[in-house]
Amino acid sequence: MTDSVKIFKMAEELQEKLVQNRRHLHKNPELFMELPKTVQFVQDKLAELGIESKKIGGGVVANIGDPAKGRTILLRGDMDALPIEEETGLPFSATGKAMHACGHDIHTSLLLGAAEILKSMENELPGNVKLMFQPGEEVLSGAKAMVKEGVLENPQVDAAMMIHVFSGMNIEPGKVLVPKEGAASMAPDEFHINIQGKGGHGAMPHTAVDPLNIAAHTHIALQEMISREIKPGEKALCVIGHMSGGEAGNVVPDKAKIIGVIRTMDPNTREFLKERLVQISKGVASTFRGEADVEYTIQCPSVINDPEMRQKGIDFAKEIFGEEDVLPLDGYMDDGMLSGSEDFSFISEKVPSFMSIMSMGNAADGYEYSHHHPKTDFDEKMFYRGAAYYAYYAMRWLQE
Ligand SMILES: [Zn+2]
Ligand SMILES: [Zn+2]
């Protein structure tokens, strides 16, 4: 029996278990960086399989195989939920103010399934598979914390792969959707512009410096960055979601504030816009006799799909599922990339990586809500394919 047939069959046999584990996690969602019950669940399940694990950076890491026999590939699954009250009406709904509306309960279950498959083939693995169960993906902090605490060391990781399940698209479940190579998600950075004017009486504006006037000009000036300084066709956004300052109609306030987010897909553009944002904010403020101070928070970079890792992802998926089950993401999502963020980027900036998408809910079958919606639901019937893909990718990558 070939590895693809073997792994596919083993995954199929795990289907019921994948569903049960997912439902347990779904019913017990945890938020942000501390997921004590989820971490315990994962560690217990790994222990049942005879896999040692340890806690690191709020998550769990475990190894299967032998680093002395070859290289190490990391498989990532995230475990955190969202602060949303569930409205699916499912019998295993969560009841509190948290919900697995992004499918991370599924990722955790699928990765546990892959662990079971790989453990049973451990002697055949020509290298090592490192499992990474991370917290805090939604707050873009979990992967970073685990990298900081050494998830990529001991043994050193040579490459990484992840799966994200999607619902609410017009496609049957169980298909592998391949995002484009290079930047495959946007990098979001938040900025706060604190404008300092000089307060005064509304009847004597000449003795004051109006920070609201500065804020208004700054808002307009910042739009020109995208329309005049970014080349046509490149994806970059600058959206201001908050402007404030002042209380009364007859008082020139002392201060004003602008908060916004810049999203980019190219690291050079990202640097450029950050620099221009500061120059424009300070320049406009000084033009009108005020001052501006900019706080800029880099949240996470873009996920970079390594061309070779991505090609292997396509080849391996075709081997195990067949040609017709592997499709480019372009047909289903703008430009073949995520317009949102994914903190797997902190891994992909260190080692060659591949982010894959797997469909898990066809809108035509009633799975009409996509991520982060209180009614988001996923079709469970193809879960085994996720476990199979994780396991098969790791096995084949180590063989090559
Ligand atoms: Zn999400
Ligand atoms: Zn997610």
PDB file of C-alpha atoms in Angstrom, residues 1-266:
ATOM      1  CA  MET A   1       0.000   0.000   0.000  1.00  0.00           C
ATOM      2  CA  THR A   2       1.366   3.447  -0.862  1.00  0.00           C
ATOM      3  CA  ASP A   3       1.679   6.072   1.860  1.00  0.00           C
ATOM      4  CA  SER A   4      -1.090   8.124   0.302  1.00  0.00           C
ATOM      5  CA  VAL A   5      -3.567   5.233   0.410  1.00  0.00           C
ATOM      6  CA  LYS A   6      -2.454   4.241   3.887  1.00  0.00           C
ATOM      7  CA  ILE A   7      -2.711   7.734   5.356  1.00  0.00           C
ATOM      8  CA  PHE A   8      -6.023   8.415   3.613  1.00  0.00           C
ATOM      9  CA  LYS A   9      -7.512   5.201   5.040  1.00  0.00           C
ATOM     10  CA  MET A  10      -6.194   5.829   8.532  1.00  0.00           C
ATOM     11  CA  ALA A  11      -7.638   9.343   8.450  1.00  0.00           C
ATOM     12  CA  GLU A  12     -11.009   8.034   7.327  1.00  0.00           C
ATOM     13  CA  GLU A  13     -11.035   5.658  10.281  1.00  0.00           C
ATOM     14  CA  LEU A  14     -10.383   8.626  12.587  1.00  0.00           C
ATOM     15  CA  GLN A  15     -13.320  10.658  11.255  1.00  0.00           C
ATOM     16  CA  GLU A  16     -15.637   9.985  14.185  1.00  0.00           C
ATOM     17  CA  LYS A  17     -12.917  10.804  16.704  1.00  0.00           C
ATOM     18  CA  LEU A  18     -12.086  14.049  14.885  1.00  0.00           C
ATOM     19  CA  VAL A  19     -15.727  15.083  15.136  1.00  0.00           C
ATOM     20  CA  GLN A  20     -15.953  14.178  18.831  1.00  0.00           C
ATOM     21  CA  ASN A  21     -12.755  16.034  19.747  1.00  0.00           C
ATOM     22  CA  ARG A  22     -13.854  19.043  17.770  1.00  0.00           C
ATOM     23  CA  ARG A  23     -17.253  19.122  19.441  1.00  0.00           C
ATOM     24  CA  HIS A  24     -15.649  18.938  22.855  1.00  0.00           C
ATOM     25  CA  LEU A  25     -13.383  21.869  22.011  1.00  0.00           C
ATOM     26  CA  HIS A  26     -16.243  23.760  20.419  1.00  0.00           C
ATOM     27  CA  LYS A  27     -18.332  23.489  23.553  1.00  0.00           C
ATOM     28  CA  ASN A  28     -15.428  24.721  25.698  1.00  0.00           C
ATOM     29  CA  PRO A  29     -13.896  27.701  23.921  1.00  0.00           C
ATOM     30  CA  GLU A  30     -11.141  29.779  25.509  1.00  0.00           C
ATOM     31  CA  LEU A  31      -9.850  33.181  24.539  1.00  0.00           C
ATOM     32  CA  PHE A  32      -6.579  34.942  23.855  1.00  0.00           C
ATOM     33  CA  MET A  33      -3.279  33.711  25.249  1.00  0.00           C
ATOM     34  CA  GLU A  34      -4.285  31.542  28.171  1.00  0.00           C
ATOM     35  CA  LEU A  35      -6.185  28.410  27.294  1.00  0.00           C
ATOM     36  CA  PRO A  36      -5.734  26.128  30.314  1.00  0.00           C
ATOM     37  CA  LYS A  37      -8.532  23.655  29.571  1.00  0.00           C
ATOM     38  CA  THR A  38      -7.680  23.406  25.893  1.00  0.00           C
ATOM     39  CA  VAL A  39      -3.972  22.965  26.574  1.00  0.00           C
ATOM     40  CA  GLN A  40      -4.774  20.232  29.087  1.00  0.00           C
ATOM     41  CA  PHE A  41      -7.084  18.513  26.602  1.00  0.00           C
ATOM     42  CA  VAL A  42      -4.407  18.536  23.902  1.00  0.00           C
ATOM     43  CA  GLN A  43      -1.725  17.272  26.268  1.00  0.00           C
ATOM     44  CA  ASP A  44      -4.020  14.491  27.521  1.00  0.00           C
ATOM     45  CA  LYS A  45      -4.883  13.389  23.996  1.00  0.00           C
ATOM     46  CA  LEU A  46      -1.208  13.382  22.996  1.00  0.00           C
ATOM     47  CA  ALA A  47      -0.321  11.387  26.123  1.00  0.00           C
ATOM     48  CA  GLU A  48      -2.994   8.802  25.186  1.00  0.00           C
ATOM     49  CA  LEU A  49      -1.125   8.389  21.907  1.00  0.00           C
ATOM     50  CA  GLY A  50       2.161   7.941  23.724  1.00  0.00           C
ATOM     51  CA  ILE A  51       3.411  11.360  22.578  1.00  0.00           C
ATOM     52  CA  GLU A  52       5.305  13.507  25.050  1.00  0.00           C
ATOM     53  CA  SER A  53       4.478  17.182  24.945  1.00  0.00           C
ATOM     54  CA  LYS A  54       5.408  20.345  26.718  1.00  0.00           C
ATOM     55  CA  LYS A  55       3.943  23.771  27.274  1.00  0.00           C
ATOM     56  CA  ILE A  56       5.689  26.696  25.656  1.00  0.00           C
ATOM     57  CA  GLY A  57       4.590  30.277  25.094  1.00  0.00           C
ATOM     58  CA  GLY A  58       1.038  29.459  26.176  1.00  0.00           C
ATOM     59  CA  GLY A  59       0.802  26.595  23.657  1.00  0.00           C
ATOM     60  CA  VAL A  60       1.869  22.985  23.330  1.00  0.00           C
ATOM     61  CA  VAL A  61       4.739  21.481  21.375  1.00  0.00           C
ATOM     62  CA  ALA A  62       5.411  17.796  20.668  1.00  0.00           C
ATOM     63  CA  ASN A  63       7.695  15.805  18.398  1.00  0.00           C
ATOM     64  CA  ILE A  64       7.141  12.598  16.439  1.00  0.00           C
ATOM     65  CA  GLY A  65      10.024  10.854  14.683  1.00  0.00           C
ATOM     66  CA  ASP A  66      13.752  11.230  15.029  1.00  0.00           C
ATOM     67  CA  PRO A  67      15.672  14.392  14.186  1.00  0.00           C
ATOM     68  CA  ALA A  68      18.813  12.256  13.749  1.00  0.00           C
ATOM     69  CA  LYS A  69      17.178  10.623  10.701  1.00  0.00           C
ATOM     70  CA  GLY A  70      16.562  13.805   8.750  1.00  0.00           C
ATOM     71  CA  ARG A  71      15.064  17.271   8.797  1.00  0.00           C
ATOM     72  CA  THR A  72      12.228  18.669  10.923  1.00  0.00           C
ATOM     73  CA  ILE A  73       8.920  19.965   9.618  1.00  0.00           C
ATOM     74  CA  LEU A  74       6.535  21.920  11.828  1.00  0.00           C
ATOM     75  CA  LEU A  75       2.746  21.528  11.556  1.00  0.00           C
ATOM     76  CA  ARG A  76       0.777  24.406  13.065  1.00  0.00           C
ATOM     77  CA  GLY A  77      -2.727  24.263  14.545  1.00  0.00           C
ATOM     78  CA  ASP A  78      -4.251  27.154  16.497  1.00  0.00           C
ATOM     79  CA  MET A  79      -6.548  26.650  19.508  1.00  0.00           C
ATOM     80  CA  ASP A  80      -8.121  29.990  20.514  1.00  0.00           C
ATOM     81  CA  ALA A  81     -11.707  31.156  20.103  1.00  0.00           C
ATOM     82  CA  LEU A  82     -13.256  34.616  19.587  1.00  0.00           C
ATOM     83  CA  PRO A  83     -15.159  36.902  21.983  1.00  0.00           C
ATOM     84  CA  ILE A  84     -18.475  36.275  20.218  1.00  0.00           C
ATOM     85  CA  GLU A  85     -21.727  34.893  21.629  1.00  0.00           C
ATOM     86  CA  GLU A  86     -22.666  31.850  19.607  1.00  0.00           C
ATOM     87  CA  GLU A  87     -25.933  31.807  17.648  1.00  0.00           C
ATOM     88  CA  THR A  88     -25.612  28.599  15.662  1.00  0.00           C
ATOM     89  CA  GLY A  89     -28.119  26.661  17.741  1.00  0.00           C
ATOM     90  CA  LEU A  90     -25.920  23.557  17.437  1.00  0.00           C
ATOM     91  CA  PRO A  91     -26.349  20.934  20.178  1.00  0.00           C
ATOM     92  CA  PHE A  92     -22.669  21.416  21.088  1.00  0.00           C
ATOM     93  CA  SER A  93     -22.826  25.235  21.073  1.00  0.00           C
ATOM     94  CA  ALA A  94     -20.729  27.218  23.475  1.00  0.00           C
ATOM     95  CA  THR A  95     -22.797  29.025  26.065  1.00  0.00           C
ATOM     96  CA  GLY A  96     -20.604  31.880  27.334  1.00  0.00           C
ATOM     97  CA  LYS A  97     -19.144  34.938  25.677  1.00  0.00           C
ATOM     98  CA  ALA A  98     -16.635  32.995  23.595  1.00  0.00           C
ATOM     99  CA  MET A  99     -17.081  31.001  20.416  1.00  0.00           C
ATOM    100  CA  HIS A 100     -14.980  29.006  17.994  1.00  0.00           C
ATOM    101  CA  ALA A 101     -16.118  31.076  15.023  1.00  0.00           C
ATOM    102  CA  CYS A 102     -12.845  30.761  13.140  1.00  0.00           C
ATOM    103  CA  GLY A 103     -12.579  26.976  13.108  1.00  0.00           C
ATOM    104  CA  HIS A 104      -9.581  26.765  15.423  1.00  0.00           C
ATOM    105  CA  ASP A 105     -11.379  23.978  17.317  1.00  0.00           C
ATOM    106  CA  ILE A 106     -11.240  22.066  14.029  1.00  0.00           C
ATOM    107  CA  HIS A 107      -7.556  22.835  13.444  1.00  0.00           C
ATOM    108  CA  THR A 108      -6.730  21.477  16.901  1.00  0.00           C
ATOM    109  CA  SER A 109      -8.731  18.321  16.296  1.00  0.00           C
ATOM    110  CA  LEU A 110      -7.246  17.772  12.823  1.00  0.00           C
ATOM    111  CA  LEU A 111      -3.713  18.182  14.123  1.00  0.00           C
ATOM    112  CA  LEU A 112      -4.417  15.657  16.889  1.00  0.00           C
ATOM    113  CA  GLY A 113      -5.666  13.308  14.171  1.00  0.00           C
ATOM    114  CA  ALA A 114      -2.481  13.830  12.165  1.00  0.00           C
ATOM    115  CA  ALA A 115      -0.483  13.141  15.337  1.00  0.00           C
ATOM    116  CA  GLU A 116      -2.212   9.772  15.687  1.00  0.00           C
ATOM    117  CA  ILE A 117      -1.477   8.849  12.071  1.00  0.00           C
ATOM    118  CA  LEU A 118       2.141   9.959  12.206  1.00  0.00           C
ATOM    119  CA  LYS A 119       2.750   8.264  15.545  1.00  0.00           C
ATOM    120  CA  SER A 120       1.606   4.958  14.085  1.00  0.00           C
ATOM    121  CA  MET A 121       4.101   5.432  11.234  1.00  0.00           C
ATOM    122  CA  GLU A 122       6.862   6.841  13.394  1.00  0.00           C
ATOM    123  CA  ASN A 123       9.467   4.263  12.356  1.00  0.00           C
ATOM    124  CA  GLU A 124       8.885   5.084   8.705  1.00  0.00           C
ATOM    125  CA  LEU A 125       9.401   8.827   9.159  1.00  0.00           C
ATOM    126  CA  PRO A 126      12.725   9.886   7.630  1.00  0.00           C
ATOM    127  CA  GLY A 127      13.053  12.783  10.059  1.00  0.00           C
ATOM    128  CA  ASN A 128      11.035  14.615  12.672  1.00  0.00           C
ATOM    129  CA  VAL A 129       7.582  16.198  12.775  1.00  0.00           C
ATOM    130  CA  LYS A 130       7.056  18.962  15.285  1.00  0.00           C
ATOM    131  CA  LEU A 131       3.471  19.711  16.282  1.00  0.00           C
ATOM    132  CA  MET A 132       2.692  23.266  17.305  1.00  0.00           C
ATOM    133  CA  PHE A 133      -0.615  23.960  19.037  1.00  0.00           C
ATOM    134  CA  GLN A 134      -0.748  27.709  19.517  1.00  0.00           C
ATOM    135  CA  PRO A 135      -2.838  30.126  21.570  1.00  0.00           C
ATOM    136  CA  GLY A 136      -3.702  33.723  20.691  1.00  0.00           C
ATOM    137  CA  GLU A 137      -3.925  33.613  16.907  1.00  0.00           C
ATOM    138  CA  GLU A 138      -6.857  36.026  16.929  1.00  0.00           C
ATOM    139  CA  VAL A 139      -4.810  38.515  18.924  1.00  0.00           C
ATOM    140  CA  LEU A 140      -1.817  37.916  16.653  1.00  0.00           C
ATOM    141  CA  SER A 141       0.374  37.108  19.638  1.00  0.00           C
ATOM    142  CA  GLY A 142       0.487  33.327  20.056  1.00  0.00           C
ATOM    143  CA  ALA A 143       2.909  32.349  17.313  1.00  0.00           C
ATOM    144  CA  LYS A 144       5.194  35.207  18.275  1.00  0.00           C
ATOM    145  CA  ALA A 145       5.257  34.082  21.919  1.00  0.00           C
ATOM    146  CA  MET A 146       6.019  30.495  20.945  1.00  0.00           C
ATOM    147  CA  VAL A 147       8.791  31.550  18.551  1.00  0.00           C
ATOM    148  CA  LYS A 148      10.260  33.703  21.293  1.00  0.00           C
ATOM    149  CA  GLU A 149      10.267  30.742  23.651  1.00  0.00           C
ATOM    150  CA  GLY A 150      12.020  28.546  21.133  1.00  0.00           C
ATOM    151  CA  VAL A 151       9.383  26.543  19.240  1.00  0.00           C
ATOM    152  CA  LEU A 152      11.669  26.663  16.206  1.00  0.00           C
ATOM    153  CA  GLU A 153      14.679  25.286  18.105  1.00  0.00           C
ATOM    154  CA  ASN A 154      15.543  21.940  19.640  1.00  0.00           C
ATOM    155  CA  PRO A 155      15.276  20.348  17.220  1.00  0.00           C
ATOM    156  CA  GLN A 156      15.633  23.145  14.729  1.00  0.00           C
ATOM    157  CA  VAL A 157      12.674  23.505  12.363  1.00  0.00           C
ATOM    158  CA  ASP A 158      13.489  23.467   8.626  1.00  0.00           C
ATOM    159  CA  ALA A 159      10.033  24.184   7.210  1.00  0.00           C
ATOM    160  CA  ALA A 160       6.440  24.714   8.323  1.00  0.00           C
ATOM    161  CA  MET A 161       2.916  24.138   7.111  1.00  0.00           C
ATOM    162  CA  MET A 162      -0.591  25.010   8.322  1.00  0.00           C
ATOM    163  CA  ILE A 163      -4.199  24.491   7.322  1.00  0.00           C
ATOM    164  CA  HIS A 164      -7.041  26.956   7.813  1.00  0.00           C
ATOM    165  CA  VAL A 165     -10.583  25.714   7.249  1.00  0.00           C
ATOM    166  CA  PHE A 166     -13.087  27.996   5.526  1.00  0.00           C
ATOM    167  CA  SER A 167     -16.850  27.887   5.484  1.00  0.00           C
ATOM    168  CA  GLY A 168     -19.414  30.011   3.658  1.00  0.00           C
ATOM    169  CA  MET A 169     -17.875  29.739   0.179  1.00  0.00           C
ATOM    170  CA  ASN A 170     -19.461  28.235  -2.898  1.00  0.00           C
ATOM    171  CA  ILE A 171     -17.425  25.084  -2.917  1.00  0.00           C
ATOM    172  CA  GLU A 172     -17.842  21.541  -1.697  1.00  0.00           C
ATOM    173  CA  PRO A 173     -16.055  20.643   1.524  1.00  0.00           C
ATOM    174  CA  GLY A 174     -12.706  18.850   1.579  1.00  0.00           C
ATOM    175  CA  LYS A 175     -11.021  20.753  -1.261  1.00  0.00           C
ATOM    176  CA  VAL A 176      -7.513  22.112  -0.858  1.00  0.00           C
ATOM    177  CA  LEU A 177      -7.457  25.789  -1.872  1.00  0.00           C
ATOM    178  CA  VAL A 178      -4.020  27.143  -2.572  1.00  0.00           C
ATOM    179  CA  PRO A 179      -3.250  30.814  -1.923  1.00  0.00           C
ATOM    180  CA  LYS A 180      -0.755  32.584  -4.127  1.00  0.00           C
ATOM    181  CA  GLU A 181       2.978  32.422  -3.580  1.00  0.00           C
ATOM    182  CA  GLY A 182       4.728  35.227  -1.749  1.00  0.00           C
ATOM    183  CA  ALA A 183       2.632  37.440   0.521  1.00  0.00           C
ATOM    184  CA  ALA A 184      -0.618  35.545   1.094  1.00  0.00           C
ATOM    185  CA  SER A 185      -2.179  37.640   3.863  1.00  0.00           C
ATOM    186  CA  MET A 186      -2.081  41.339   4.708  1.00  0.00           C
ATOM    187  CA  ALA A 187       0.185  42.793   7.374  1.00  0.00           C
ATOM    188  CA  PRO A 188      -1.788  45.097   9.680  1.00  0.00           C
ATOM    189  CA  ASP A 189      -0.166  47.917  11.655  1.00  0.00           C
ATOM    190  CA  GLU A 190      -2.041  50.225  14.002  1.00  0.00           C
ATOM    191  CA  PHE A 191      -1.177  53.874  14.412  1.00  0.00           C
ATOM    192  CA  HIS A 192      -2.188  56.494  16.945  1.00  0.00           C
ATOM    193  CA  ILE A 193      -1.566  60.127  16.035  1.00  0.00           C
ATOM    194  CA  ASN A 194      -1.622  62.415  19.041  1.00  0.00           C
ATOM    195  CA  ILE A 195      -2.042  65.994  17.935  1.00  0.00           C
ATOM    196  CA  GLN A 196      -1.019  68.773  20.272  1.00  0.00           C
ATOM    197  CA  GLY A 197      -2.512  72.199  19.623  1.00  0.00           C
ATOM    198  CA  LYS A 198      -3.078  75.056  22.002  1.00  0.00           C
ATOM    199  CA  GLY A 199      -6.459  75.435  23.610  1.00  0.00           C
ATOM    200  CA  GLY A 200      -8.270  78.754  23.759  1.00  0.00           C
ATOM    201  CA  HIS A 201     -11.498  80.727  23.497  1.00  0.00           C
ATOM    202  CA  GLY A 202     -13.541  80.070  20.377  1.00  0.00           C
ATOM    203  CA  ALA A 203     -13.865  83.832  19.886  1.00  0.00           C
ATOM    204  CA  MET A 204     -10.079  84.301  19.706  1.00  0.00           C
ATOM    205  CA  PRO A 205      -8.786  81.508  17.444  1.00  0.00           C
ATOM    206  CA  HIS A 206      -5.687  83.555  16.570  1.00  0.00           C
ATOM    207  CA  THR A 207      -4.390  83.046  20.109  1.00  0.00           C
ATOM    208  CA  ALA A 208      -4.954  79.271  19.903  1.00  0.00           C
ATOM    209  CA  VAL A 209      -3.670  76.415  17.736  1.00  0.00           C
ATOM    210  CA  ASP A 210      -6.599  74.312  16.563  1.00  0.00           C
ATOM    211  CA  PRO A 211      -5.817  70.564  16.765  1.00  0.00           C
ATOM    212  CA  LEU A 212      -9.119  69.646  15.064  1.00  0.00           C
ATOM    213  CA  ASN A 213      -8.112  71.636  11.998  1.00  0.00           C
ATOM    214  CA  ILE A 214      -4.822  69.740  12.033  1.00  0.00           C
ATOM    215  CA  ALA A 215      -6.643  66.423  12.409  1.00  0.00           C
ATOM    216  CA  ALA A 216      -8.904  67.191   9.450  1.00  0.00           C
ATOM    217  CA  HIS A 217      -5.981  68.108   7.182  1.00  0.00           C
ATOM    218  CA  THR A 218      -4.022  65.081   8.375  1.00  0.00           C
ATOM    219  CA  HIS A 219      -6.912  62.752   7.544  1.00  0.00           C
ATOM    220  CA  ILE A 220      -7.095  64.043   3.981  1.00  0.00           C
ATOM    221  CA  ALA A 221      -3.329  64.166   3.525  1.00  0.00           C
ATOM    222  CA  LEU A 222      -2.946  60.535   4.580  1.00  0.00           C
ATOM    223  CA  GLN A 223      -5.314  59.367   1.826  1.00  0.00           C
ATOM    224  CA  GLU A 224      -2.821  60.649  -0.753  1.00  0.00           C
ATOM    225  CA  MET A 225      -0.276  58.066   0.404  1.00  0.00           C
ATOM    226  CA  ILE A 226      -2.352  55.307  -1.157  1.00  0.00           C
ATOM    227  CA  SER A 227      -3.683  57.200  -4.174  1.00  0.00           C
ATOM    228  CA  ARG A 228      -0.438  58.960  -5.165  1.00  0.00           C
ATOM    229  CA  GLU A 229       2.496  57.119  -3.659  1.00  0.00           C
ATOM    230  CA  ILE A 230       1.630  53.421  -4.071  1.00  0.00           C
ATOM    231  CA  LYS A 231       1.889  51.940  -7.532  1.00  0.00           C
ATOM    232  CA  PRO A 232      -1.418  51.093  -9.172  1.00  0.00           C
ATOM    233  CA  GLY A 233      -2.355  47.483  -8.634  1.00  0.00           C
ATOM    234  CA  GLU A 234      -0.465  47.044  -5.402  1.00  0.00           C
ATOM    235  CA  LYS A 235      -2.651  46.233  -2.426  1.00  0.00           C
ATOM    236  CA  ALA A 236      -2.256  48.707   0.444  1.00  0.00           C
ATOM    237  CA  LEU A 237      -4.793  50.303   2.750  1.00  0.00           C
ATOM    238  CA  CYS A 238      -4.838  53.173   5.202  1.00  0.00           C
ATOM    239  CA  VAL A 239      -8.105  53.393   7.061  1.00  0.00           C
ATOM    240  CA  ILE A 240      -8.778  55.774   9.908  1.00  0.00           C
ATOM    241  CA  GLY A 241     -11.377  54.380  12.244  1.00  0.00           C
ATOM    242  CA  HIS A 242     -11.269  56.937  15.024  1.00  0.00           C
ATOM    243  CA  MET A 243     -10.907  60.722  15.254  1.00  0.00           C
ATOM    244  CA  SER A 244     -11.598  62.642  18.393  1.00  0.00           C
ATOM    245  CA  GLY A 245     -10.971  65.916  20.202  1.00  0.00           C
ATOM    246  CA  GLY A 246     -12.842  68.722  21.848  1.00  0.00           C
ATOM    247  CA  GLU A 247     -16.033  68.989  23.882  1.00  0.00           C
ATOM    248  CA  ALA A 248     -17.766  72.340  23.453  1.00  0.00           C
ATOM    249  CA  GLY A 249     -18.621  74.307  20.332  1.00  0.00           C
ATOM    250  CA  ASN A 250     -17.061  77.544  21.581  1.00  0.00           C
ATOM    251  CA  VAL A 251     -13.747  76.149  22.807  1.00  0.00           C
ATOM    252  CA  VAL A 252     -10.652  75.393  20.756  1.00  0.00           C
ATOM    253  CA  PRO A 253      -9.431  72.151  22.327  1.00  0.00           C
ATOM    254  CA  ASP A 254      -5.870  71.436  23.274  1.00  0.00           C
ATOM    255  CA  LYS A 255      -5.519  67.985  21.754  1.00  0.00           C
ATOM    256  CA  ALA A 256      -6.934  65.679  19.099  1.00  0.00           C
ATOM    257  CA  LYS A 257      -6.440  62.039  18.299  1.00  0.00           C
ATOM    258  CA  ILE A 258      -6.529  59.858  15.179  1.00  0.00           C
ATOM    259  CA  ILE A 259      -6.391  56.051  15.229  1.00  0.00           C
ATOM    260  CA  GLY A 260      -6.133  53.920  12.126  1.00  0.00           C
ATOM    261  CA  VAL A 261      -4.695  50.824  10.525  1.00  0.00           C
ATOM    262  CA  ILE A 262      -2.328  50.431   7.600  1.00  0.00           C
ATOM    263  CA  ARG A 263      -2.447  47.094   5.771  1.00  0.00           C
ATOM    264  CA  THR A 264       0.204  46.087   3.292  1.00  0.00           C
ATOM    265  CA  MET A 265       1.472  43.014   1.525  1.00  0.00           C
ATOM    266  CA  ASP A 266       4.997  44.077   0.682  1.00  0.00           C
TER     267      ASP A 266
END
